[in-house]
Coordinates of C-alpha atoms and ligand atoms in Angstrom, one line a residue:
M78 CA -17.6 -6.6 -5.6
D79 CA -17.4 -3.3 -3.6
K80 CA -17.3 0.1 -5.2
I81 CA -16.5 3.5 -3.8
I82 CA -18.6 6.5 -4.7
V83 CA -16.9 9.9 -4.4
E84 CA -18.6 13.3 -4.8
G85 CA -16.2 16.0 -5.9
G86 CA -15.8 19.6 -4.8
H87 CA -15.0 19.3 -1.1
P88 CA -11.6 20.6 0.0
L89 CA -10.0 18.2 2.5
K90 CA -9.1 19.7 5.9
G91 CA -7.9 18.1 9.1
R92 CA -5.5 15.5 10.4
V93 CA -4.9 11.9 9.2
N94 CA -2.8 9.1 10.9
I95 CA -0.6 7.0 8.6
S96 CA -0.7 3.2 8.9
G97 CA 2.3 0.9 8.9
A98 CA 4.0 0.3 5.6
K99 CA 2.7 -2.6 3.5
N100 CA 6.0 -3.0 1.6
A101 CA 8.0 -3.1 4.9
A102 CA 5.5 -5.4 6.7
L103 CA 5.5 -8.1 4.0
P104 CA 9.2 -8.9 4.1
I105 CA 9.5 -8.4 7.8
L106 CA 6.6 -10.8 8.6
I107 CA 8.2 -13.3 6.2
A108 CA 11.6 -12.9 8.0
S109 CA 10.0 -14.7 10.9
L110 CA 10.6 -17.9 8.9
L111 CA 14.3 -17.5 9.8
T112 CA 13.7 -17.6 13.6
E113 CA 12.6 -20.0 16.3
G114 CA 10.2 -18.7 19.0
Q115 CA 7.5 -16.0 19.0
N116 CA 8.0 -12.7 17.1
T117 CA 5.7 -9.7 17.8
F118 CA 5.2 -7.0 15.3
I119 CA 3.2 -3.9 16.0
N120 CA 1.7 -1.1 13.8
V121 CA 1.1 -3.8 11.1
P122 CA -1.5 -2.4 8.6
D123 CA -4.8 -4.2 8.2
L124 CA -4.6 -5.0 4.5
Q125 CA -5.6 -7.8 2.2
D126 CA -1.9 -8.4 1.3
I127 CA -1.1 -8.8 5.0
K128 CA -3.9 -11.3 5.3
S129 CA -2.5 -13.2 2.3
T130 CA 1.0 -13.3 3.7
L131 CA -0.3 -14.6 7.1
L132 CA -2.3 -17.3 5.3
L133 CA 0.9 -18.4 3.5
L134 CA 2.9 -18.4 6.7
K135 CA 0.3 -20.6 8.3
H136 CA 0.3 -22.9 5.3
L137 CA 4.1 -23.3 5.9
G138 CA 3.4 -24.3 9.6
A139 CA 3.7 -21.0 11.4
R140 CA 1.5 -20.2 14.4
V141 CA -0.1 -16.8 13.8
E142 CA -2.1 -14.5 16.2
T143 CA -3.4 -11.1 15.1
Y144 CA -5.1 -8.4 17.2
N145 CA -5.4 -4.6 16.9
H146 CA -2.6 -4.1 14.3
T147 CA -0.3 -6.5 16.2
V148 CA 0.8 -9.8 14.7
Q149 CA 2.5 -12.6 16.6
I150 CA 4.3 -15.3 14.6
D151 CA 6.0 -18.4 15.8
C152 CA 7.9 -20.4 13.1
G153 CA 9.3 -23.0 15.5
G154 CA 7.0 -25.7 13.9
L155 CA 7.7 -25.1 10.2
C156 CA 6.5 -28.3 8.5
C157 CA 6.2 -27.3 4.8
H158 CA 8.6 -25.8 2.2
E159 CA 6.0 -25.2 -0.5
A160 CA 4.2 -22.0 -1.4
P161 CA 1.3 -23.2 -3.7
Y162 CA 0.0 -21.4 -6.8
D163 CA -3.4 -20.6 -5.3
L164 CA -1.7 -18.6 -2.5
V165 CA 1.1 -17.0 -4.6
R166 CA -1.2 -15.9 -7.4
K167 CA -3.1 -13.7 -4.9
M168 CA 0.0 -11.8 -4.0
R169 CA 3.2 -12.0 -6.1
A170 CA 5.3 -10.7 -3.1
S171 CA 4.9 -14.2 -1.8
I172 CA 8.1 -14.9 -3.7
L173 CA 9.8 -13.4 -0.7
V174 CA 9.4 -16.8 1.1
L175 CA 11.9 -18.3 -1.3
G176 CA 15.1 -16.9 0.3
P177 CA 14.1 -17.6 4.0
L178 CA 12.9 -21.2 3.2
V179 CA 16.2 -22.0 1.4
A180 CA 18.2 -20.5 4.2
K181 CA 16.2 -22.2 7.0
L182 CA 15.0 -25.5 5.5
K183 CA 17.7 -25.8 2.8
K184 CA 14.9 -26.3 0.2
A185 CA 11.8 -24.5 -1.2
R186 CA 9.2 -25.0 -3.8
V187 CA 7.5 -21.7 -4.7
S188 CA 5.0 -21.0 -7.4
L189 CA 6.3 -18.6 -10.0
P190 CA 4.5 -15.3 -9.3
G191 CA 3.8 -14.4 -12.9
G192 CA 3.1 -10.9 -14.1
C193 CA 0.5 -8.4 -13.1
A194 CA -1.3 -5.4 -14.7
I195 CA 1.8 -3.2 -14.5
G196 CA 4.3 -5.5 -16.0
A197 CA 6.0 -8.9 -16.5
R198 CA 7.6 -8.7 -13.0
P199 CA 10.4 -11.2 -13.7
I200 CA 12.4 -12.8 -10.8
N201 CA 15.5 -13.7 -12.8
L202 CA 17.7 -11.6 -10.4
H203 CA 16.3 -13.3 -7.4
L204 CA 17.2 -16.7 -8.9
K205 CA 20.6 -15.5 -10.2
G206 CA 21.5 -14.4 -6.6
L207 CA 20.4 -17.7 -5.1
K208 CA 22.5 -19.7 -7.6
H209 CA 25.5 -17.5 -6.7
L210 CA 24.9 -18.5 -3.0
G211 CA 25.0 -22.2 -4.1
A212 CA 21.4 -23.1 -4.5
A213 CA 20.4 -25.6 -7.2
I214 CA 17.4 -24.0 -9.0
E215 CA 15.0 -25.7 -11.4
L216 CA 11.8 -24.3 -12.9
K217 CA 9.2 -27.1 -13.2
H218 CA 5.4 -27.0 -13.8
G219 CA 5.2 -23.3 -13.0
Y220 CA 7.3 -23.6 -9.7
V221 CA 10.7 -22.6 -8.6
E222 CA 12.4 -25.6 -7.0
A223 CA 15.4 -24.7 -4.9
F224 CA 17.8 -27.0 -3.1
A225 CA 20.7 -25.8 -1.0
P226 CA 22.3 -28.1 1.6
N227 CA 24.7 -25.3 2.6
L228 CA 24.5 -21.8 1.3
K229 CA 27.9 -20.0 0.9
G230 CA 28.4 -16.3 0.9
A231 CA 29.0 -14.7 -2.5
E232 CA 29.5 -11.5 -4.5
I233 CA 26.2 -10.8 -6.3
Y234 CA 25.6 -8.0 -8.8
L235 CA 22.0 -7.0 -9.4
D236 CA 21.4 -5.8 -13.0
T237 CA 18.6 -3.6 -11.7
P238 CA 18.2 -2.5 -8.0
T239 CA 15.2 -4.8 -7.5
V240 CA 13.4 -4.2 -4.2
T241 CA 12.1 -7.7 -3.4
G242 CA 15.2 -9.2 -5.1
T243 CA 17.4 -7.4 -2.6
E244 CA 15.1 -8.4 0.3
N245 CA 15.0 -12.1 -0.8
L246 CA 18.8 -12.3 -1.2
M247 CA 19.4 -10.5 2.1
M248 CA 17.2 -13.1 3.9
A249 CA 18.9 -16.0 2.0
A250 CA 22.4 -14.8 3.0
V251 CA 21.9 -14.2 6.7
L252 CA 22.4 -17.9 7.5
A253 CA 24.9 -18.6 4.7
Q254 CA 28.5 -19.5 5.5
G255 CA 30.8 -16.5 5.1
Q256 CA 30.2 -13.0 3.6
T257 CA 27.8 -12.0 0.9
V258 CA 28.0 -8.7 -0.9
L259 CA 25.0 -7.4 -2.8
R260 CA 26.0 -4.7 -5.4
N261 CA 23.6 -2.3 -7.0
A262 CA 21.2 -3.2 -4.2
A263 CA 17.9 -1.4 -3.8
R264 CA 18.0 1.6 -1.4
E265 CA 14.4 1.9 -0.4
P266 CA 13.5 2.6 3.3
E267 CA 11.8 -0.8 3.4
I268 CA 15.2 -2.4 2.7
I269 CA 16.7 -0.5 5.7
A270 CA 13.6 -1.5 7.8
L271 CA 14.1 -5.2 6.9
A272 CA 17.9 -5.1 7.6
D273 CA 17.2 -3.4 11.0
V274 CA 14.8 -6.2 12.0
L275 CA 17.2 -8.9 10.7
N276 CA 20.1 -7.3 12.7
L277 CA 17.7 -7.2 15.8
M278 CA 17.3 -11.0 15.2
G279 CA 21.1 -11.4 15.3
A280 CA 22.1 -11.0 11.7
R281 CA 25.2 -9.1 10.7
I282 CA 24.1 -6.8 7.8
S283 CA 25.8 -3.5 7.0
G284 CA 25.2 -0.9 4.2
A285 CA 21.4 -1.2 3.9
G286 CA 20.1 2.0 2.3
T287 CA 23.2 2.2 0.1
S288 CA 23.8 0.2 -3.2
I289 CA 26.4 -2.1 -1.5
I290 CA 25.0 -4.3 1.3
K291 CA 27.3 -6.7 3.2
I292 CA 25.9 -9.7 5.0
I293 CA 28.1 -11.9 7.3
G294 CA 26.4 -15.3 7.8
V295 CA 25.5 -16.4 11.4
K296 CA 24.4 -19.7 12.8
A297 CA 20.8 -18.8 13.9
L298 CA 18.5 -15.9 14.4
R299 CA 16.3 -15.2 17.5
S300 CA 12.7 -14.0 17.6
V301 CA 12.0 -10.3 18.3
S302 CA 9.4 -7.6 19.0
T303 CA 9.4 -4.6 16.7
R304 CA 7.3 -1.8 15.1
I305 CA 6.6 -1.4 11.4
I306 CA 7.7 1.9 9.8
P307 CA 5.0 4.3 8.4
D308 CA 3.8 3.8 4.8
R309 CA 5.4 6.5 2.6
I310 CA 3.1 5.8 -0.3
E311 CA 0.0 6.3 1.8
T312 CA 1.6 9.5 3.1
G313 CA 2.3 10.7 -0.4
T314 CA -1.3 9.9 -1.5
F315 CA -2.7 12.2 1.2
M316 CA -0.2 14.9 0.3
V317 CA -1.4 14.9 -3.3
A318 CA -5.0 14.9 -2.1
A319 CA -4.4 18.1 -0.2
A320 CA -2.7 19.7 -3.2
M321 CA -5.5 18.7 -5.6
T322 CA -8.4 19.8 -3.4
Q323 CA -6.9 23.2 -2.3
G324 CA -7.1 21.5 1.1
D325 CA -5.1 21.8 4.3
I326 CA -4.1 18.4 5.7
E327 CA -1.8 17.5 8.5
I328 CA -0.3 14.0 8.1
L329 CA 0.7 12.5 11.4
N330 CA 2.9 9.5 12.3
C331 CA 4.7 9.6 9.0
E332 CA 8.4 9.7 8.0
P333 CA 9.0 12.9 6.0
E334 CA 12.6 11.8 5.2
H335 CA 11.2 9.0 3.0
L336 CA 9.4 11.4 0.7
N337 CA 12.0 13.9 -0.4
G338 CA 11.5 13.1 -4.1
L339 CA 7.8 13.7 -3.9
T340 CA 8.0 16.7 -1.6
D341 CA 10.4 18.4 -4.0
K342 CA 8.0 18.0 -6.9
L343 CA 4.9 18.9 -5.0
R344 CA 6.5 22.2 -3.9
L345 CA 7.4 22.9 -7.6
T346 CA 3.6 22.6 -8.4
G347 CA 3.0 25.4 -5.9
A348 CA 1.7 23.4 -2.9
D349 CA 2.9 24.6 0.5
V350 CA 4.6 21.6 2.2
T351 CA 5.8 22.1 5.8
I352 CA 7.7 19.4 7.7
N353 CA 7.5 19.3 11.5
G354 CA 9.2 16.2 13.0
K355 CA 7.0 13.2 12.2
A356 CA 4.3 15.3 10.6
I357 CA 3.8 16.9 7.2
R358 CA 1.3 19.7 6.6
V359 CA 0.2 20.3 3.0
L360 CA -1.7 23.5 2.0
G361 CA -3.1 23.2 -1.6
Q362 CA -3.1 26.4 -3.7
D363 CA -5.6 27.5 -6.4
F364 CA -2.8 27.7 -9.1
I365 CA -1.2 24.3 -9.8
S366 CA 1.9 24.5 -12.0
G367 CA 2.7 21.7 -14.4
V368 CA 5.8 19.7 -13.4
D369 CA 7.7 17.0 -15.2
I370 CA 8.6 13.7 -13.3
K371 CA 10.6 10.6 -14.1
T372 CA 10.1 7.6 -11.8
M373 CA 13.4 6.2 -10.6
P374 CA 14.6 3.7 -7.9
Y375 CA 14.8 5.3 -4.4
P376 CA 15.6 8.0 -3.6
G377 CA 14.2 9.1 -7.0
F378 CA 10.5 9.9 -7.6
P379 CA 8.7 6.7 -6.5
T380 CA 6.9 4.7 -9.3
D381 CA 4.2 4.0 -6.7
M382 CA 3.3 7.7 -6.7
Q383 CA 3.2 8.2 -10.5
A384 CA -0.5 7.6 -10.9
Q385 CA -1.4 9.8 -8.1
F386 CA 0.8 12.6 -9.3
M387 CA -0.6 12.3 -12.8
T388 CA -4.1 12.9 -11.4
L389 CA -2.8 16.1 -9.8
M390 CA -1.2 17.2 -13.2
S391 CA -4.5 16.4 -15.0
V392 CA -6.0 19.4 -13.2
S393 CA -2.9 21.7 -13.3
N394 CA -2.6 25.0 -15.1
G395 CA 0.1 23.7 -17.3
L396 CA 1.8 20.8 -19.0
S397 CA 3.6 17.8 -17.5
L398 CA 5.8 15.1 -19.0
I399 CA 5.6 11.9 -17.0
S400 CA 8.2 9.2 -17.7
E401 CA 7.6 5.8 -16.1
R402 CA 11.1 4.3 -16.0
I403 CA 10.5 1.3 -13.7
F404 CA 7.5 -0.7 -15.1
E405 CA 6.6 -1.2 -18.7
N406 CA 2.8 -0.9 -18.3
R407 CA 2.0 1.4 -15.5
F408 CA -0.4 3.8 -17.4
M409 CA -3.5 1.7 -16.9
H410 CA -5.1 4.7 -15.1
V411 CA -4.7 6.9 -18.1
S412 CA -7.7 5.6 -20.0
E413 CA -9.9 6.0 -17.0
L414 CA -8.7 9.5 -16.2
K415 CA -9.4 10.4 -19.9
R416 CA -13.0 9.2 -19.4
M417 CA -13.2 11.8 -16.7
G418 CA -12.1 14.5 -19.1
A419 CA -8.3 14.4 -18.5
D420 CA -6.1 15.4 -21.5
I421 CA -3.3 12.8 -21.6
S422 CA -1.3 11.5 -24.5
V423 CA 0.8 8.4 -24.0
C424 CA 3.8 7.4 -26.1
G425 CA 5.5 4.3 -24.9
R426 CA 6.7 4.9 -21.3
S427 CA 6.0 8.6 -21.5
A428 CA 2.7 10.5 -21.0
V429 CA 2.1 14.2 -21.8
V430 CA -0.6 15.7 -19.5
Q431 CA -2.2 19.0 -20.4
G432 CA -4.1 20.3 -17.3
V433 CA -7.8 20.9 -17.7
S434 CA -10.0 23.3 -15.6
E435 CA -12.3 20.5 -14.4
L436 CA -12.7 16.7 -14.5
S437 CA -16.2 15.3 -14.8
A438 CA -17.4 12.4 -12.7
A439 CA -17.9 9.0 -14.3
P440 CA -18.0 5.3 -13.5
V441 CA -14.4 4.1 -13.7
M442 CA -12.5 0.8 -13.2
A443 CA -9.5 0.3 -10.9
S444 CA -6.8 -1.9 -12.5
D445 CA -4.0 -2.0 -9.9
L446 CA -3.4 -0.8 -6.4
R447 CA -2.0 2.7 -7.1
A448 CA -4.1 3.3 -10.2
S449 CA -7.2 2.8 -8.0
A450 CA -5.9 5.4 -5.6
S451 CA -5.4 7.9 -8.5
L452 CA -9.1 7.4 -9.5
I453 CA -10.3 8.1 -5.9
L454 CA -8.2 11.3 -6.0
A455 CA -9.8 12.3 -9.4
G456 CA -13.2 11.7 -7.9
L457 CA -12.4 14.2 -5.1
V458 CA -12.2 17.0 -7.6
A459 CA -14.5 15.8 -10.4
K460 CA -17.9 17.5 -10.9
G461 CA -20.5 15.0 -9.8
Q462 CA -20.4 11.5 -8.3
T463 CA -17.5 9.2 -9.5
E464 CA -18.0 5.5 -9.0
V465 CA -14.7 3.5 -8.7
N466 CA -15.3 -0.2 -9.3
R467 CA -13.0 -3.2 -8.4
V468 CA -11.8 -1.5 -5.2
Y469 CA -10.4 -4.8 -4.1
H470 CA -7.2 -3.5 -5.7
L471 CA -7.4 -0.5 -3.3
D472 CA -7.9 -2.8 -0.2
R473 CA -4.6 -4.5 -0.9
G474 CA -2.6 -1.5 0.0
Y475 CA -4.7 1.2 1.7
E476 CA -6.2 0.6 5.2
D477 CA -9.7 2.1 5.7
I478 CA -9.1 4.7 3.0
E479 CA -12.7 5.9 2.6
N480 CA -13.0 6.6 6.4
K481 CA -9.7 8.4 6.4
F482 CA -10.9 10.6 3.5
R483 CA -14.4 11.1 5.1
K484 CA -12.8 12.3 8.3
L485 CA -11.0 15.0 6.2
G486 CA -14.3 16.2 4.8
A487 CA -14.6 14.1 1.6
A488 CA -18.1 13.0 0.4
I489 CA -17.1 9.3 0.0
K490 CA -18.8 6.0 0.7
R491 CA -18.3 2.3 0.0
V492 CA -21.1 0.4 -1.6
T493 CA -21.0 -3.4 -1.2
Ligands
EPZ670 C1 8.5 -3.6 -5.2 O1 8.1 -4.5 -6.2 C2 7.2 -3.1 -4.6 N1 6.5 -4.2 -4.0 C3 6.3 -2.4 -5.6 O2 5.2 -1.9 -5.0 C4 7.2 -1.2 -6.2 O3 6.4 -0.6 -7.2 C5 8.5 -1.7 -6.8 O4 9.2 -2.4 -5.7 C6 9.4 -0.6 -7.3 O5 9.6 0.3 -6.3 C7 6.8 -4.7 -2.8 O6 7.8 -4.2 -2.2 C8 6.0 -5.8 -2.2 P1 11.4 -4.5 -8.4 P2 9.2 -5.4 -6.9 O7 11.9 -5.9 -8.3 O8 10.3 -5.7 -5.9 C9 12.8 -5.4 -12.8 C10 2.9 -1.5 -4.7 O9 2.2 -0.8 -5.3 N2 13.3 -6.7 -12.3 O10 12.1 -3.5 -7.7 O11 8.5 -6.5 -7.6 C11 11.3 -5.3 -12.9 O12 10.8 -5.8 -14.1 C12 3.9 -2.4 -5.4 O13 3.0 -1.5 -3.4 C13 13.9 -7.6 -13.1 O14 14.2 -7.3 -14.3 O15 9.9 -4.5 -8.0 C14 11.1 -3.8 -12.8 O16 11.2 -3.3 -14.1 C15 3.7 -2.3 -6.9 N3 14.3 -8.8 -12.6 C16 12.3 -3.3 -11.9 O17 13.2 -4.4 -11.9 C17 14.1 -9.2 -11.3 O18 14.5 -10.3 -10.9 C18 11.9 -3.0 -10.5 O19 11.2 -4.1 -10.0 C19 13.4 -8.3 -10.5 C20 13.0 -7.1 -11.0

């Protein structure tokens, strides 16, 4: 297993290019299942989760070509409606094939994704919506078996604004008869990106980005060529890195509009954040104020930035109350940060962080994607050499991160 060694104490300076968004690319690649003919997607990030998604699409019968951040997918020859456990367990977002398979092939057999380190990750709302659309759903032997000879548009209320739930149901509804209304829908930029691609394919979706999304079913969708939006969480991770290391980083090819929640809080800590078109410049300051955050559905503070922000607060000059409102177990990074000298007390879904003057390097263990990023950030400022183990978590969501940090002046290397 690879590990990453980081030596602290080097302020990060320079420019970094942001890759395509993992959480936009996954549903958009899977939306190919709804089309005939060849789709071309550019600016696709080179990540393990993307590889897992393409493996699953090939298993279903798609023809896939990849080169230089471009992916071509032709689903004209779909021959299978089953997403097996050994593929789904590698990436729970595979559940996103459920809606398109039911819409296109009228049936699907998808392994239940199960939970992960950060929570139980139920899919009850995905299934509730499919039932409203007329699908017969059975849970057997760890699989969801869905059967829907003809999906009909419906009114669907989502108890929580689930991101992949909204995406799954949008993709199920685009070929249904009549109109579907999703209420309390998720509003993330990745939802808008998926709706834009589906509309490019010939769907009739309105309201994406608001909590009420309307989908009028159409007969068929056509293949398209399109570009994946920038990754807002990778962007935010580099913004925090600049603030932590008293650095000066210009982040290029990003979408500042997607980061208002984080930008507001970073500015409150004292960081100087300047937005210039599709670029963000962050100048870290010596004095870092403690700032409270609550993770919320978009456009609130993103849960995927909670671990990274906690690392910043662990070296602040104050106190920070961090409330994780989305997932029930997203403090796995806390114990590792405490081994590096952070002063953090957890009570349920809240953590009180008392900033310390210095973290000390230590061997630490990554537990999930964003926790591993927070440990790299801690290593950038800790005294000595920090060794982050199980970086396969990192490779799921960050493309070439050690080289991106090295180009900014970090003393960082991967050891296989
Ligand atoms: C998406 O996960 C992202 N993954 C996650 O990013 C992100 O953390 C999360 O949204 C929240 O923003 C992808 O887009 C592939 P949810 P998702 O359904 O869709 C509850 C990363 O680091 N819920 O919005 O699985 C659930 O328990 C990953 O890139 C139900 O109760 O998250 C949670 O408390 C980690 N029933 C809340 O909703 C359901 O049927 C939000 O979950 C579905 C969800």
